[in-house]
Tab-separated table of C-alpha atoms in Angstrom:
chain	number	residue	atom	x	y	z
A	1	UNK	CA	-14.688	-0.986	35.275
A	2	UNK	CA	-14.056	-1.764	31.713
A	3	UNK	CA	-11.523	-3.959	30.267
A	4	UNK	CA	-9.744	-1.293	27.617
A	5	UNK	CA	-8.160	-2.306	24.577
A	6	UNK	CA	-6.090	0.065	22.202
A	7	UNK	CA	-5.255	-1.646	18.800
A	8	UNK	CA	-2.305	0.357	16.939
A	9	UNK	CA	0.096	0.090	14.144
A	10	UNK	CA	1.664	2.966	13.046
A	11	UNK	CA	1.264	1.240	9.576
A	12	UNK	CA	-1.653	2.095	7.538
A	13	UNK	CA	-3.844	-0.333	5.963
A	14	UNK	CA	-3.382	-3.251	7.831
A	15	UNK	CA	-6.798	-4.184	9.356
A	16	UNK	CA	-6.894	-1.855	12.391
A	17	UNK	CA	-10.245	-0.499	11.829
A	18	UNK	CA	-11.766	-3.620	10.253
A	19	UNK	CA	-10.100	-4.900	13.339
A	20	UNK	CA	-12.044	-2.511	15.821
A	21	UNK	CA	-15.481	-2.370	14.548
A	22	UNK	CA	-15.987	-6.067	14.023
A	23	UNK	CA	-14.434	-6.875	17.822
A	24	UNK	CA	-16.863	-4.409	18.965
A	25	UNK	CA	-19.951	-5.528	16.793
A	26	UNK	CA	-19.087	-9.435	18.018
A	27	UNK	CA	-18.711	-8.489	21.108
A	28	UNK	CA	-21.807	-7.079	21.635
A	29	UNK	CA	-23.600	-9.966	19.718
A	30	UNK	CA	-22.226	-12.120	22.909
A	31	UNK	CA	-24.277	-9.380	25.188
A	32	UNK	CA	-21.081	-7.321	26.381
A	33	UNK	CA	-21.908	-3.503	26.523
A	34	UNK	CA	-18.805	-2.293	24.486
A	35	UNK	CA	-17.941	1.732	23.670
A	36	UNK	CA	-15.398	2.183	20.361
A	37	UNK	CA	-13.657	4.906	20.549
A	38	UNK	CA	-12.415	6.836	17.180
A	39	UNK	CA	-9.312	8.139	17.858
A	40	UNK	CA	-8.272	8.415	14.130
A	41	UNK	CA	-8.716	11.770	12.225
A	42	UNK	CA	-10.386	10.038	9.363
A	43	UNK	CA	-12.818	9.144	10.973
A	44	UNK	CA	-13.217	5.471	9.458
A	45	UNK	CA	-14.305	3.557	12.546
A	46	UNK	CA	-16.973	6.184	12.535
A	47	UNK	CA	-18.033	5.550	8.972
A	48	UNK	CA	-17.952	1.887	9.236
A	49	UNK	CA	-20.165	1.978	12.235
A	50	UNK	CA	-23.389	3.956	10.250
A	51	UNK	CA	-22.349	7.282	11.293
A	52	UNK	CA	-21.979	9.966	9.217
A	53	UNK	CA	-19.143	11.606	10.217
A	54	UNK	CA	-19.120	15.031	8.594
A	55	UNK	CA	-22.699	15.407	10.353
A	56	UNK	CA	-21.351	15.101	14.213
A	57	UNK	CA	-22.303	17.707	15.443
A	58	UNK	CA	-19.686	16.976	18.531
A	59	UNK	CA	-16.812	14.193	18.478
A	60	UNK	CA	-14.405	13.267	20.111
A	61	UNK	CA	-12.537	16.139	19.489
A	62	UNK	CA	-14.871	18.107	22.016
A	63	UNK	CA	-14.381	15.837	24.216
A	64	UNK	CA	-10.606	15.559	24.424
A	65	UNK	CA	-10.719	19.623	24.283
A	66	UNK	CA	-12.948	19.719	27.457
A	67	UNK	CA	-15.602	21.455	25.162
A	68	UNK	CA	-18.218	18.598	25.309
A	69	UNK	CA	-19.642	15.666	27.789
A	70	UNK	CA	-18.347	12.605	26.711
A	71	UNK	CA	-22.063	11.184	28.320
A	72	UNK	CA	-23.527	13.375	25.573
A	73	UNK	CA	-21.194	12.835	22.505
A	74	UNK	CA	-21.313	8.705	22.969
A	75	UNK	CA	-24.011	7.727	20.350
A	76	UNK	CA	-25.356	3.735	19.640
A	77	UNK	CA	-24.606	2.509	16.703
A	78	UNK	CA	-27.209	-0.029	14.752
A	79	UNK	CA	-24.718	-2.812	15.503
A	80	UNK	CA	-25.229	-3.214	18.919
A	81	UNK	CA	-22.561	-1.378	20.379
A	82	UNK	CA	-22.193	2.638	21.356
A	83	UNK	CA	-19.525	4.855	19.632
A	84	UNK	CA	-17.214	8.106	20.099
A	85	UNK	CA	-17.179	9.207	17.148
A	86	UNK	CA	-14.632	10.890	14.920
A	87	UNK	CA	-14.037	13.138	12.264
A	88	UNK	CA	-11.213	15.301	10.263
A	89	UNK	CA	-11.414	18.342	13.292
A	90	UNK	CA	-9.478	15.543	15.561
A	91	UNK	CA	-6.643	16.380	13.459
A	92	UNK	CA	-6.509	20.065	15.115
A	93	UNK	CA	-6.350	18.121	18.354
A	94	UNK	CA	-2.672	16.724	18.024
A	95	UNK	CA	-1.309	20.869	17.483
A	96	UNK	CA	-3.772	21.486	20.152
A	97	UNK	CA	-2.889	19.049	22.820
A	98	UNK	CA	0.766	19.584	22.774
A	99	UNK	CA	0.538	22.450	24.763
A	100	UNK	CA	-2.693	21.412	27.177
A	101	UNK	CA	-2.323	20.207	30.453
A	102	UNK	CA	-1.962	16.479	30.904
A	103	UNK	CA	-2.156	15.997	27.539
A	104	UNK	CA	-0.927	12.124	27.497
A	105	UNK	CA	-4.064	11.469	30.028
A	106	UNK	CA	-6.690	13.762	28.587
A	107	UNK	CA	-8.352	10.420	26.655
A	108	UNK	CA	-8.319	8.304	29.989
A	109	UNK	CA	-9.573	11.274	32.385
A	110	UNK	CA	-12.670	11.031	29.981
A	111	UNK	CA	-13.050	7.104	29.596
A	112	UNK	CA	-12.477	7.373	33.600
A	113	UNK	CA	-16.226	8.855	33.691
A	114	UNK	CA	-17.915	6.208	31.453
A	115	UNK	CA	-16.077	3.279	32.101
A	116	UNK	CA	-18.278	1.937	34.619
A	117	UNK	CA	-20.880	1.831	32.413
A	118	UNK	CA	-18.919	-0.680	29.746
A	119	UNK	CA	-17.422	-4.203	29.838
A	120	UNK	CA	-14.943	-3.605	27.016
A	121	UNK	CA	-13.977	-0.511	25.602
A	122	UNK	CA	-11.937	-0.312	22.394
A	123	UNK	CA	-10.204	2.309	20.504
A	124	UNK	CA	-8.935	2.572	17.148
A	125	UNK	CA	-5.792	4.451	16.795
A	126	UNK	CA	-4.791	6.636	14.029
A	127	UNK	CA	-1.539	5.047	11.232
A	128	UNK	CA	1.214	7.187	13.650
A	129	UNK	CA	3.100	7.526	17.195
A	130	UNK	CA	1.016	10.753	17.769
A	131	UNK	CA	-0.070	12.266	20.873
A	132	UNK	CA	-3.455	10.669	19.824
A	133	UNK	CA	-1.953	7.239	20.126
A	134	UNK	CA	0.070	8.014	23.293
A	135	UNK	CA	-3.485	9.050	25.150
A	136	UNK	CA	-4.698	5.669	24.063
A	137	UNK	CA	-1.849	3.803	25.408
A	138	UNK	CA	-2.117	5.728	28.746
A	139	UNK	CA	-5.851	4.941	28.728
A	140	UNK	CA	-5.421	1.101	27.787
A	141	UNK	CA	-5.361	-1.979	29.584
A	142	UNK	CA	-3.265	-3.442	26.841
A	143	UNK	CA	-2.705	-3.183	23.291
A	144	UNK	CA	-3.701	-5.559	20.145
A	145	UNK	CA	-1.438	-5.149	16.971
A	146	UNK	CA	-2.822	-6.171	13.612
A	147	UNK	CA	-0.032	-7.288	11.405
A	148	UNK	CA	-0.646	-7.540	7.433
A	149	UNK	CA	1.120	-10.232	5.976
A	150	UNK	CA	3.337	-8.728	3.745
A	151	UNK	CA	6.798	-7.919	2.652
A	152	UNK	CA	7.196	-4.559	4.619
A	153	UNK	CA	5.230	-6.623	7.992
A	154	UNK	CA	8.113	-5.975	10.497
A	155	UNK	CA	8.999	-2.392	9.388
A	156	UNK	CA	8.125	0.020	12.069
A	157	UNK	CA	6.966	-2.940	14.847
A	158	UNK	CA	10.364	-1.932	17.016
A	159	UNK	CA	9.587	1.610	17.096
A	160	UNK	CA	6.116	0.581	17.963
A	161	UNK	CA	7.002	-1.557	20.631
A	162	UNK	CA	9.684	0.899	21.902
A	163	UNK	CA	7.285	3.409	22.301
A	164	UNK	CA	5.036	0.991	24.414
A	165	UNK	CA	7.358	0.583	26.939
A	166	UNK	CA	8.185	3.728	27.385
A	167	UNK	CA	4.484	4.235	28.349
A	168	UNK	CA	4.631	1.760	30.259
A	169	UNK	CA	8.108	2.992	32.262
A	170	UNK	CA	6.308	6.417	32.708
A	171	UNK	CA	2.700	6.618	31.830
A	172	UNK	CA	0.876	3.120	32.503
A	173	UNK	CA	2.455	0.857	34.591
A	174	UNK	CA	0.333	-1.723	33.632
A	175	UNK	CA	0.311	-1.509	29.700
A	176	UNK	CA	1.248	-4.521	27.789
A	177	UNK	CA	0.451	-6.508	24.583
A	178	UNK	CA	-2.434	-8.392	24.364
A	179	UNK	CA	-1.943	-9.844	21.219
A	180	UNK	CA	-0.809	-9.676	17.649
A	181	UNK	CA	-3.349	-10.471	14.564
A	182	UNK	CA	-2.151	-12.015	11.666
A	183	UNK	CA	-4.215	-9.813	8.737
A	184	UNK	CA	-4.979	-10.513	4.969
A	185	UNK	CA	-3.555	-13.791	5.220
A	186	UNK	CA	-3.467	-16.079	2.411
A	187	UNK	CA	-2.640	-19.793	3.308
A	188	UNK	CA	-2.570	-20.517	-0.322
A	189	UNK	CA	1.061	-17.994	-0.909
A	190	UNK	CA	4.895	-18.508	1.034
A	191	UNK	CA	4.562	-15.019	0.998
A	192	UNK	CA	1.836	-15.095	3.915
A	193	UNK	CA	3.027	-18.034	5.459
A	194	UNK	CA	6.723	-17.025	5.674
A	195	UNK	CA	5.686	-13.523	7.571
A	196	UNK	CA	3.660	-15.672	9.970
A	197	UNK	CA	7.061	-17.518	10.818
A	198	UNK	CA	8.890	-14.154	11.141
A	199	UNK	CA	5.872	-12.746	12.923
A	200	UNK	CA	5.905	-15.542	15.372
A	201	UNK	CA	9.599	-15.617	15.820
A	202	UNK	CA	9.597	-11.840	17.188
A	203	UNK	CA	6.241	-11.698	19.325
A	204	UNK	CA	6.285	-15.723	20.211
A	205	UNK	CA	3.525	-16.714	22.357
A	206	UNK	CA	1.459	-13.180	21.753
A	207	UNK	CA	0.432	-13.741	18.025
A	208	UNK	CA	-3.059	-15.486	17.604
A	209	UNK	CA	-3.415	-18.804	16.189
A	210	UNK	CA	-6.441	-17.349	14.338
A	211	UNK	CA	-5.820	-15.530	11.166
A	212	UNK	CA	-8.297	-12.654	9.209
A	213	UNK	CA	-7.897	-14.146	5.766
A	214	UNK	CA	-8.593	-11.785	2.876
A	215	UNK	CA	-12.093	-11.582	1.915
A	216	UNK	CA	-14.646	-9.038	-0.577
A	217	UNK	CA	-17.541	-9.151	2.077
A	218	UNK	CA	-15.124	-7.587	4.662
A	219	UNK	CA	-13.725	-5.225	2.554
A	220	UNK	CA	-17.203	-4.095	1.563
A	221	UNK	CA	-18.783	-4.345	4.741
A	222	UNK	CA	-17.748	-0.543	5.731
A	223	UNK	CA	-19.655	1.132	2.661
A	224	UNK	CA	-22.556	-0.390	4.438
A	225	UNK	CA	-21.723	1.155	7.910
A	226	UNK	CA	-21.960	-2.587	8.939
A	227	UNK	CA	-19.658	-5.213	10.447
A	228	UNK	CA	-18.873	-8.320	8.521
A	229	UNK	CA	-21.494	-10.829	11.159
A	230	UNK	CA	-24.813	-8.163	9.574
């Protein structure tokens, strides 16, 4: 069975996609079979993967909806690594799900069919504590938080974490942390460096040593559907 990562932050714009799709391209450079999952309306993941997203014909969406095999909506990206793909109609799924059956464990029903078939399975959650990101955390081995280093890097993290345990307590007993990313960094400001310290104070041992700096080739790489190693 595969090894399933969720990596959230209710925060937007602080590496979480960049995050996914270039774990899942590297990973798959090192001969792991990996599936990303989209679980974000905008369908980014998607986008940065060379899909084009307003052209699925079935998404995730489907498959969360019990309206499409999850066998049959998984496509391979050029990267090395297969995708569930996402696009704006996931939105309707948050309204939708609300009222389904089992709706926390509607996204891990589905992985339950494919996981076999994977060593690592990730999946991008959307910027919020929706029921989108509670299916992940019931479907996830653990979770990986990017942080940005900025000013506003702490705001929101409790309510984050709080909501992870209370997965945990009722949902997934086995749920925890796997780590926390230090994102944009720049060595060269306090600014960076003083968020790392604050950063490292809260989640101690859990943060990485290694840091994503801020760099133009990985901010570009997604309007060439391509991870930052191609």
């Amino acid at each position: 069975m595969a090894k399933i990562y969720c990596i959230a932050n209710q925060k937007g714009g602080v590496g979480k996609t960049t995050t996914a799709v270039n774990l899942a391209a590297a990973l798959s450079q090192l001969s792991f079979n990996v599936l990303l999952v989209d679980l974000d309306p905008q369908g980014n993941a998607t986008t940065g993967s060379g899909l084009e997203k307003n052209n699925l014909v079935q998404s995730v969406y489907e498959v969360l909806l019990d309206r499409a095999d999850i066998k049959k909506v998984i496509t391979h990206s050029t990267s090395g690594y297969d995708i569930l793909g996402s696009n704006r109609k996931l939105a309707a799924a948050e309204e939708e799900l609300l009222s389904a059956a089992r709706k926390e464990l509607r996204l891990k029903t589905k992985l339950d069919e494919v996981s076999g078939q994977y060593d690592v399975i990730i999946i991008d959650c959307p910027p919020t504590l929706s029921i989108l990101t509670i299916n992940a955390f019931c479907a996830a081995d653990s979770v990986l938080v990017p942080i940005q280093c900025e000013f506003y890097a702490l705001e929101g993290v409790g309510q984050l974490i709080n909501t992870i345990q209370l997965v945990k307590k009722s949902l997934n007993k086995s749920l925890d942390i796997e780590g926390v990313l230090m994102t944009m960094f720049d060595y060269r400001t306090n600014l960076s460096n003083e968020v790392y310290s604050e950063v490292k104070k809260y989640f101690k041992d859990k943060v990485y040593k290694n840091t994503i700096p801020r760099n133009i080739r990985l901010a570009e790489s997604p309007s060439f559907g391509l991870p930052i190693m191609l």
